[in-house]
Tab-separated table of C-alpha atoms and ligand atoms in Angstrom:
chain	number	residue	atom	x	y	z
A	259	MET	CA	0.000	0.000	0.000
A	260	VAL	CA	1.184	3.498	-0.797
A	261	ASP	CA	2.530	5.504	2.110
A	262	LEU	CA	0.103	8.420	2.052
A	263	ASP	CA	1.926	10.308	4.793
A	264	GLN	CA	5.051	10.164	2.679
A	265	LEU	CA	3.103	11.356	-0.367
A	266	VAL	CA	1.734	14.355	1.552
A	267	GLU	CA	5.246	15.208	2.755
A	268	ASP	CA	6.599	14.969	-0.818
A	269	ALA	CA	3.869	17.264	-2.074
A	270	LYS	CA	4.543	19.820	0.670
A	271	ARG	CA	8.248	19.757	-0.161
A	272	ASP	CA	7.621	20.171	-3.927
A	273	PHE	CA	5.255	23.066	-3.244
A	274	ALA	CA	7.752	24.705	-0.905
A	275	HIS	CA	10.410	24.570	-3.623
A	276	ALA	CA	8.182	26.255	-6.227
A	277	LYS	CA	9.598	29.695	-6.903
A	278	ASP	CA	6.625	31.080	-8.793
A	279	SER	CA	3.034	30.232	-9.628
A	280	VAL	CA	3.975	28.450	-12.866
A	281	SER	CA	6.232	25.916	-11.145
A	282	LEU	CA	3.683	25.634	-8.326
A	283	GLU	CA	0.938	24.669	-10.794
A	284	ASP	CA	3.327	22.125	-12.378
A	285	ALA	CA	3.923	20.588	-8.962
A	286	LYS	CA	0.186	20.510	-8.318
A	287	ALA	CA	-0.353	18.530	-11.530
A	288	LYS	CA	1.942	15.816	-10.236
A	289	TYR	CA	-0.470	15.111	-7.322
A	290	LEU	CA	-3.860	16.534	-8.179
A	291	GLY	CA	-3.807	16.761	-11.979
A	292	LYS	CA	-5.876	14.496	-14.289
A	293	SER	CA	-3.315	11.727	-14.022
A	294	GLY	CA	-1.766	12.921	-10.760
A	295	LEU	CA	-0.811	10.428	-8.051
A	296	LEU	CA	-3.856	11.064	-5.840
A	297	THR	CA	-6.248	11.178	-8.786
A	298	GLU	CA	-4.993	7.808	-10.023
A	299	MET	CA	-5.439	6.334	-6.551
A	300	LEU	CA	-9.026	7.538	-6.382
A	301	LYS	CA	-9.689	6.059	-9.803
A	302	GLY	CA	-8.301	2.719	-8.576
A	303	LEU	CA	-10.766	2.535	-5.682
A	304	GLY	CA	-13.424	1.000	-7.908
A	305	LYS	CA	-11.455	-2.212	-8.141
A	306	LEU	CA	-11.391	-2.719	-4.367
A	307	GLU	CA	-13.834	-4.582	-2.186
A	308	VAL	CA	-16.553	-2.506	-0.586
A	309	GLU	CA	-15.079	-2.402	2.955
A	310	LEU	CA	-11.572	-1.686	1.792
A	311	ARG	CA	-12.860	0.883	-0.664
A	312	LYS	CA	-14.442	2.775	2.238
A	313	THR	CA	-11.360	2.921	4.454
A	314	GLU	CA	-8.949	3.519	1.569
A	315	GLY	CA	-11.221	6.185	0.113
A	316	ALA	CA	-11.357	8.006	3.425
A	317	ARG	CA	-7.539	7.875	3.784
A	318	ILE	CA	-6.974	9.149	0.281
A	319	ASN	CA	-9.456	11.961	0.734
A	320	ILE	CA	-7.756	13.098	3.928
A	321	ALA	CA	-4.392	13.088	2.121
A	322	ARG	CA	-5.919	14.998	-0.781
A	323	ALA	CA	-7.354	17.631	1.566
A	324	GLN	CA	-3.917	18.059	3.150
A	325	VAL	CA	-2.227	18.435	-0.250
A	326	GLU	CA	-4.876	20.917	-1.385
A	327	SER	CA	-4.505	22.991	1.740
A	328	ALA	CA	-0.688	23.003	1.383
A	329	LEU	CA	-1.176	24.119	-2.235
A	330	GLN	CA	-3.519	26.940	-1.209
A	331	ASP	CA	-1.070	28.117	1.491
A	332	LYS	CA	1.732	28.271	-1.041
A	333	ARG	CA	-0.486	30.113	-3.550
A	334	ASN	CA	-1.316	32.718	-0.908
A	335	ALA	CA	2.345	33.070	0.018
A	336	LEU	CA	3.379	33.620	-3.603
A	337	ALA	CA	0.624	36.232	-4.150
A	338	GLU	CA	1.621	38.050	-0.997
A	339	ALA	CA	5.302	38.033	-2.026
A	340	SER	CA	4.526	39.438	-5.465
A	341	LEU	CA	2.334	42.162	-3.964
A	342	GLN	CA	5.099	43.125	-1.546
A	343	SER	CA	7.669	43.334	-4.319
A	344	LYS	CA	5.334	45.505	-6.434
A	345	LEU	CA	4.656	47.795	-3.496
A	346	SER	CA	8.327	48.233	-2.748
A	347	GLN	CA	9.036	49.075	-6.412
A	348	GLU	CA	6.283	51.672	-6.473
A	349	ALA	CA	7.235	53.148	-3.159
A	350	ILE	CA	6.901	56.916	-3.005
A	351	ASP	CA	9.863	58.754	-1.633
A	352	VAL	CA	8.064	61.329	0.467
A	353	SER	CA	11.339	63.147	1.112
A	354	LEU	CA	11.706	64.177	-2.573
A	355	PRO	CA	10.949	67.831	-3.304
A	356	GLY	CA	7.501	68.384	-4.875
A	357	ARG	CA	6.971	69.220	-8.540
A	358	GLY	CA	5.230	72.446	-7.674
A	359	ARG	CA	2.532	74.224	-9.654
A	360	GLY	CA	3.198	76.921	-12.220
A	361	VAL	CA	0.911	79.857	-12.725
A	362	GLY	CA	-0.092	80.103	-16.386
A	363	SER	CA	-0.446	83.349	-18.273
A	364	LEU	CA	-1.753	84.684	-21.540
A	365	HIS	CA	0.204	83.716	-24.668
A	366	PRO	CA	2.304	86.671	-25.907
A	367	VAL	CA	0.416	86.788	-29.224
A	368	MET	CA	-2.888	86.924	-27.321
A	369	ARG	CA	-1.529	89.820	-25.286
A	370	THR	CA	-0.829	91.636	-28.529
A	371	TRP	CA	-4.372	90.813	-29.681
A	372	GLN	CA	-5.861	92.271	-26.468
A	373	ARG	CA	-3.620	95.310	-26.634
A	374	ILE	CA	-4.676	96.075	-30.202
A	375	GLU	CA	-8.356	95.783	-29.253
A	376	GLU	CA	-7.858	98.168	-26.327
A	377	ILE	CA	-6.078	100.767	-28.424
A	378	PHE	CA	-8.590	100.706	-31.296
A	379	ASN	CA	-11.562	100.586	-28.921
A	380	SER	CA	-10.247	103.754	-27.329
A	381	ILE	CA	-10.496	105.592	-30.657
A	382	GLY	CA	-13.977	104.359	-31.510
A	383	PHE	CA	-13.331	101.196	-33.544
A	384	GLU	CA	-15.600	98.172	-33.186
A	385	VAL	CA	-14.103	94.693	-32.932
A	386	ALA	CA	-15.421	91.907	-35.170
A	387	GLU	CA	-14.397	88.323	-35.760
A	388	GLY	CA	-15.031	86.304	-38.896
A	389	PRO	CA	-14.879	82.637	-39.897
A	390	GLU	CA	-11.514	80.935	-40.430
A	391	ILE	CA	-13.101	78.661	-43.030
A	392	GLU	CA	-13.961	81.028	-45.852
A	393	ASN	CA	-15.132	80.674	-49.421
A	394	ASP	CA	-13.280	81.943	-52.462
A	395	TRP	CA	-15.779	84.783	-52.969
A	396	PHE	CA	-14.983	86.554	-49.692
A	397	ASN	CA	-11.313	85.596	-49.597
A	398	PHE	CA	-10.459	86.462	-53.212
A	399	THR	CA	-13.129	87.381	-55.744
A	400	ALA	CA	-14.989	90.049	-53.756
A	401	LEU	CA	-11.594	91.533	-52.920
A	402	ASN	CA	-10.891	92.094	-56.594
A	403	SER	CA	-8.269	89.333	-56.714
A	404	PRO	CA	-7.952	88.165	-60.298
A	405	GLU	CA	-8.503	84.514	-61.229
A	406	ASN	CA	-4.783	84.025	-61.885
A	407	HIS	CA	-3.515	85.727	-58.719
A	408	PRO	CA	-0.655	83.632	-57.225
A	409	ALA	CA	-2.250	83.689	-53.740
A	410	ARG	CA	-5.003	81.483	-55.167
A	411	SER	CA	-2.635	78.665	-56.116
A	412	MET	CA	-2.664	75.297	-54.342
A	413	GLN	CA	0.911	75.942	-53.168
A	414	ASP	CA	-0.136	79.010	-51.212
A	415	THR	CA	-3.588	78.207	-49.894
A	416	PHE	CA	-5.193	75.371	-47.918
A	417	TYR	CA	-8.259	74.372	-49.889
A	418	ILE	CA	-11.002	72.306	-48.300
A	419	ASP	CA	-12.820	69.548	-50.173
A	420	GLY	CA	-16.337	70.548	-50.992
A	421	GLN	CA	-18.301	73.728	-51.360
A	422	ASP	CA	-20.526	75.831	-49.159
A	423	THR	CA	-24.309	76.107	-49.544
A	424	LEU	CA	-23.887	78.713	-52.282
A	425	GLY	CA	-21.642	76.393	-54.293
A	426	LYS	CA	-18.494	78.366	-53.468
A	427	GLN	CA	-15.116	76.668	-52.968
A	428	LEU	CA	-14.120	76.438	-49.284
A	429	LEU	CA	-10.639	77.283	-48.010
A	430	LEU	CA	-8.833	78.446	-44.885
A	431	ARG	CA	-8.734	82.231	-45.111
A	432	THR	CA	-5.330	83.507	-46.206
A	433	HIS	CA	-5.866	86.926	-44.609
A	434	THR	CA	-8.409	88.794	-42.497
A	435	SER	CA	-9.403	90.985	-45.463
A	436	PRO	CA	-12.579	88.949	-46.218
A	437	MET	CA	-13.938	90.585	-43.063
A	438	GLN	CA	-13.913	93.924	-44.926
A	439	ILE	CA	-16.645	92.616	-47.218
A	440	ARG	CA	-18.515	90.558	-44.618
A	441	PHE	CA	-18.672	93.333	-42.047
A	442	ALA	CA	-19.411	96.244	-44.373
A	443	SER	CA	-22.013	94.457	-46.503
A	444	ASN	CA	-23.833	93.304	-43.337
A	445	LYS	CA	-23.913	96.875	-42.029
A	446	VAL	CA	-25.240	98.084	-45.366
A	447	LYS	CA	-27.961	95.388	-45.475
A	448	GLU	CA	-29.052	96.067	-41.899
A	449	TYR	CA	-29.165	99.805	-42.487
A	450	LEU	CA	-31.110	99.473	-45.714
A	451	ALA	CA	-33.629	97.173	-44.053
A	452	GLN	CA	-34.282	99.846	-41.407
A	453	HIS	CA	-34.023	103.047	-43.408
A	454	GLY	CA	-34.622	102.155	-47.032
A	455	ASN	CA	-31.685	104.260	-48.226
A	456	LEU	CA	-28.083	105.072	-47.300
A	457	ASP	CA	-28.481	108.861	-47.063
A	458	HIS	CA	-27.337	108.950	-43.452
A	459	PHE	CA	-25.344	105.729	-43.404
A	460	PRO	CA	-22.783	106.168	-40.594
A	461	GLU	CA	-19.073	105.592	-40.988
A	462	ILE	CA	-17.700	102.075	-40.550
A	463	ARG	CA	-14.768	101.778	-38.194
A	464	VAL	CA	-13.804	98.252	-37.314
A	465	ILE	CA	-10.895	95.985	-36.618
A	466	ALA	CA	-11.058	92.225	-37.161
A	467	PRO	CA	-8.312	90.222	-35.497
A	468	GLY	CA	-8.002	86.484	-36.035
A	469	ARG	CA	-6.221	83.400	-37.297
A	470	THR	CA	-5.143	83.108	-40.911
A	471	TYR	CA	-3.477	80.324	-42.910
A	472	ARG	CA	-0.906	79.976	-45.658
A	473	VAL	CA	1.302	77.181	-46.985
A	474	ASP	CA	4.427	78.687	-45.471
A	475	SER	CA	6.839	77.560	-42.771
A	476	ASP	CA	10.206	78.989	-41.710
A	477	ALA	CA	11.726	81.237	-39.031
A	478	THR	CA	9.438	84.126	-39.948
A	479	HIS	CA	6.407	82.271	-41.397
A	480	SER	CA	4.041	79.753	-39.871
A	481	PRO	CA	1.156	77.901	-41.620
A	482	MET	CA	-1.175	79.446	-39.037
A	483	PHE	CA	-0.618	83.025	-37.986
A	484	HIS	CA	-2.625	85.989	-36.774
A	485	GLN	CA	-3.596	89.199	-38.478
A	486	VAL	CA	-5.654	92.190	-37.593
A	487	GLU	CA	-7.679	93.869	-40.301
A	488	GLY	CA	-8.580	97.519	-39.975
A	489	LEU	CA	-11.301	99.231	-41.988
A	490	TRP	CA	-12.597	102.790	-42.017
A	491	ILE	CA	-15.248	103.659	-44.593
A	492	GLY	CA	-16.947	107.043	-44.845
A	493	ARG	CA	-17.607	109.940	-47.173
A	494	ASP	CA	-14.408	111.890	-46.663
A	495	VAL	CA	-11.889	109.468	-45.245
A	496	THR	CA	-8.478	110.183	-46.726
A	497	PHE	CA	-5.086	108.562	-46.909
A	498	ALA	CA	-4.073	111.112	-44.285
A	499	SER	CA	-6.612	109.526	-41.893
A	500	LEU	CA	-4.886	106.172	-42.395
A	501	LYS	CA	-1.480	107.693	-41.723
A	502	GLY	CA	-2.702	109.438	-38.594
A	503	ILE	CA	-4.583	106.462	-37.158
A	504	TYR	CA	-1.845	103.945	-37.877
A	505	THR	CA	0.960	106.166	-36.599
A	506	ASN	CA	-0.890	106.750	-33.335
A	507	PHE	CA	-1.655	103.055	-33.047
A	508	LEU	CA	1.982	102.006	-33.422
A	509	LYS	CA	3.208	104.641	-30.991
A	510	ALA	CA	0.661	103.464	-28.428
A	511	PHE	CA	1.382	99.799	-29.096
A	512	PHE	CA	5.151	100.123	-28.676
A	513	GLU	CA	4.822	102.854	-26.016
A	514	ASN	CA	7.289	104.870	-28.020
A	515	ASN	CA	6.621	108.335	-29.400
A	516	GLU	CA	9.893	108.483	-31.310
A	517	LEU	CA	8.966	105.761	-33.821
A	518	ASN	CA	9.378	106.514	-37.497
A	519	LEU	CA	6.855	105.263	-40.034
A	520	ARG	CA	7.236	104.951	-43.775
A	521	PHE	CA	4.419	104.326	-46.260
A	522	ARG	CA	6.091	102.554	-49.163
A	523	PRO	CA	4.128	102.227	-52.423
A	524	SER	CA	3.022	98.654	-53.030
A	525	TYR	CA	0.316	96.598	-54.689
A	526	PHE	CA	-2.741	94.761	-53.416
A	527	PRO	CA	-5.688	93.911	-55.688
A	528	PHE	CA	-8.167	95.297	-53.129
A	529	THR	CA	-6.559	98.690	-52.489
A	530	GLU	CA	-5.570	101.541	-54.787
A	531	PRO	CA	-3.239	103.183	-54.020
A	532	SER	CA	-1.553	100.583	-51.803
A	533	ALA	CA	1.292	100.895	-49.337
A	534	GLU	CA	3.441	98.730	-47.130
A	535	ILE	CA	3.896	100.319	-43.739
A	536	ASP	CA	7.438	100.111	-42.354
A	537	VAL	CA	8.518	101.104	-38.877
A	538	ALA	CA	11.964	102.116	-37.575
A	539	PHE	CA	12.932	102.262	-33.913
A	540	PRO	CA	15.149	105.187	-32.858
A	541	SER	CA	17.213	103.090	-30.440
A	542	GLY	CA	17.829	99.527	-29.323
A	543	LYS	CA	18.886	96.368	-31.139
A	544	LEU	CA	16.779	97.162	-34.223
A	545	ALA	CA	17.641	100.863	-34.438
A	546	GLY	CA	17.865	102.370	-37.900
A	547	ARG	CA	16.332	99.428	-39.811
A	548	TRP	CA	13.028	99.703	-41.680
A	549	LEU	CA	10.838	96.777	-40.639
A	550	GLU	CA	7.766	95.861	-42.650
A	551	ILE	CA	4.753	95.655	-40.408
A	552	SER	CA	1.556	96.008	-42.404
A	553	GLY	CA	-0.135	96.139	-45.774
A	554	SER	CA	-2.539	99.006	-46.328
A	555	GLY	CA	-4.249	101.203	-48.855
A	556	GLN	CA	-7.326	103.016	-49.995
A	557	VAL	CA	-10.153	100.543	-50.522
A	558	HIS	CA	-10.542	99.755	-54.241
A	559	PRO	CA	-13.795	100.998	-55.866
A	560	THR	CA	-14.706	97.436	-56.872
A	561	VAL	CA	-14.427	96.363	-53.231
A	562	ILE	CA	-16.571	99.328	-52.135
A	563	ARG	CA	-19.155	98.203	-54.675
A	564	ASN	CA	-19.026	94.610	-53.371
A	565	MET	CA	-19.816	96.013	-49.940
A	566	GLY	CA	-23.036	97.367	-51.426
A	567	LEU	CA	-21.826	100.978	-51.468
A	568	ASP	CA	-21.405	103.505	-54.247
A	569	PRO	CA	-17.687	104.209	-54.827
A	570	GLU	CA	-18.625	107.698	-56.063
A	571	GLU	CA	-19.926	108.456	-52.576
A	572	PHE	CA	-17.950	106.228	-50.210
A	573	ILE	CA	-14.243	105.966	-49.755
A	574	GLY	CA	-12.028	104.490	-47.090
A	575	PHE	CA	-8.850	102.755	-46.111
A	576	ALA	CA	-7.863	99.353	-44.852
A	577	PHE	CA	-4.822	97.778	-43.313
A	578	GLY	CA	-3.746	94.266	-42.374
A	579	SER	CA	-0.992	93.697	-39.830
A	580	GLY	CA	0.654	90.518	-38.558
A	581	LEU	CA	0.232	89.926	-34.830
A	582	GLU	CA	3.277	87.659	-34.563
A	583	ARG	CA	5.385	90.351	-36.226
A	584	LEU	CA	4.146	93.017	-33.809
A	585	THR	CA	4.780	90.681	-30.875
A	586	MET	CA	8.294	89.815	-32.052
A	587	LEU	CA	9.220	93.479	-32.374
A	588	ARG	CA	7.683	94.434	-29.048
A	589	TYR	CA	9.504	91.731	-27.082
A	590	GLY	CA	12.610	91.252	-29.229
A	591	VAL	CA	11.784	87.661	-30.233
A	592	ASP	CA	13.715	86.642	-33.354
A	593	ASP	CA	12.195	83.259	-34.252
A	594	LEU	CA	8.463	83.057	-34.865
A	595	ARG	CA	8.405	79.290	-34.287
A	596	LEU	CA	8.939	79.899	-30.566
A	597	PHE	CA	5.326	81.069	-30.380
A	598	PHE	CA	4.022	77.661	-31.424
A	599	GLU	CA	6.298	75.231	-29.578
A	600	ASN	CA	4.603	75.471	-26.163
A	601	ASP	CA	7.969	75.533	-24.408
A	602	THR	CA	7.322	76.934	-20.955
A	603	ARG	CA	10.916	78.198	-20.739
A	604	PHE	CA	9.948	80.629	-23.485
A	605	LEU	CA	6.348	81.288	-22.450
A	606	SER	CA	7.160	81.956	-18.791
A	607	GLN	CA	9.135	84.995	-19.895
A	608	PHE	CA	5.823	86.775	-20.486
A	609	PRO	CA	4.252	86.776	-17.009
A	610	ALA	CA	0.788	88.213	-16.597
B	122	LIG	N1	-4.514	91.310	-46.739
B	122	LIG	C1	-3.197	91.801	-47.006
B	122	LIG	C2	-2.181	90.705	-46.685
B	122	LIG	O1	-2.534	89.758	-46.034
B	122	LIG	C3	-2.869	93.012	-46.169
B	122	LIG	C4	-3.724	94.193	-46.477
B	122	LIG	C5	-4.899	94.411	-45.773
B	122	LIG	C6	-3.364	95.082	-47.474
B	122	LIG	C7	-5.670	95.524	-46.061
B	122	LIG	C8	-4.113	96.161	-47.763
B	122	LIG	C9	-5.264	96.414	-47.065
B	122	LIG	O2	-1.048	90.743	-47.119
């Protein structure tokens, strides 16, 4: 007859030697598996006489219970050991210095945006915002941009598949100038609906800051950038008004009354005459250099007409300035990409 006490001892020893749950389950198979030693013995009971079957069966069952309980103990021990080792690996060193919490602040370009709104609000300009997804009518055609203008090419503009409800091609606006048409033509429509004619139509003075997009990427160009459009339409607005307004704006923006401005003849399809506005600082790192800061001009008669106004009666000026450019000059930043990298070492230099 098999020595069951010995068998139980063997099992306990095998279990004790198991280093992990895989070898423990292997050891279990040897005793309790389908063809394990105890299982085979139980199967063999059928061949015994009734009396013997009873006593042998009882003995085997006791041994099996002992082996099972030894197995369970070892399983618990292994689980406990693995938990302890995990806990010690994940231990928190409470003596380490904390990470701390930084106080965020407004992005430098957003500060420029706010500053521009404040300055133009203070001289009676409204602020408007238009859609970044435009159609080719507002972005190009209404602004007198000819069909073959290079700005319309695939290389320069992000086109969007599909058309708007009027069947116009959709694109990401390449400048804030479409807001000239949107804003002015809305004002005209509203006024006409109320008054029936434009006899006493008030002047339009508005700025429209916002995001714009071009296929461009280097130290001074980013595919997404910000512009602010300015528009003043009335009956006797002159180029001198533009010069006065813009000069005062720049002096206020840079907090510098010694700035020099230059209006350099240029070309835009939607203004005639057109000018680039350059600025020169009297002192500092950039002293003596003319820096281009804005496009501008007298609104083209065709554009006035597309606003719903009579170019014989209404005249005005517009400008479009880059917010990144203004921000770079104000803070002395020389790489535009810094604005878009989200590096807190850069951003934290502009505390609130
Ligand atoms: N929209 C022009 C640009 O993005 C700038 C501009 C605006 C020029 C208004 C003239 C008048 O380059």
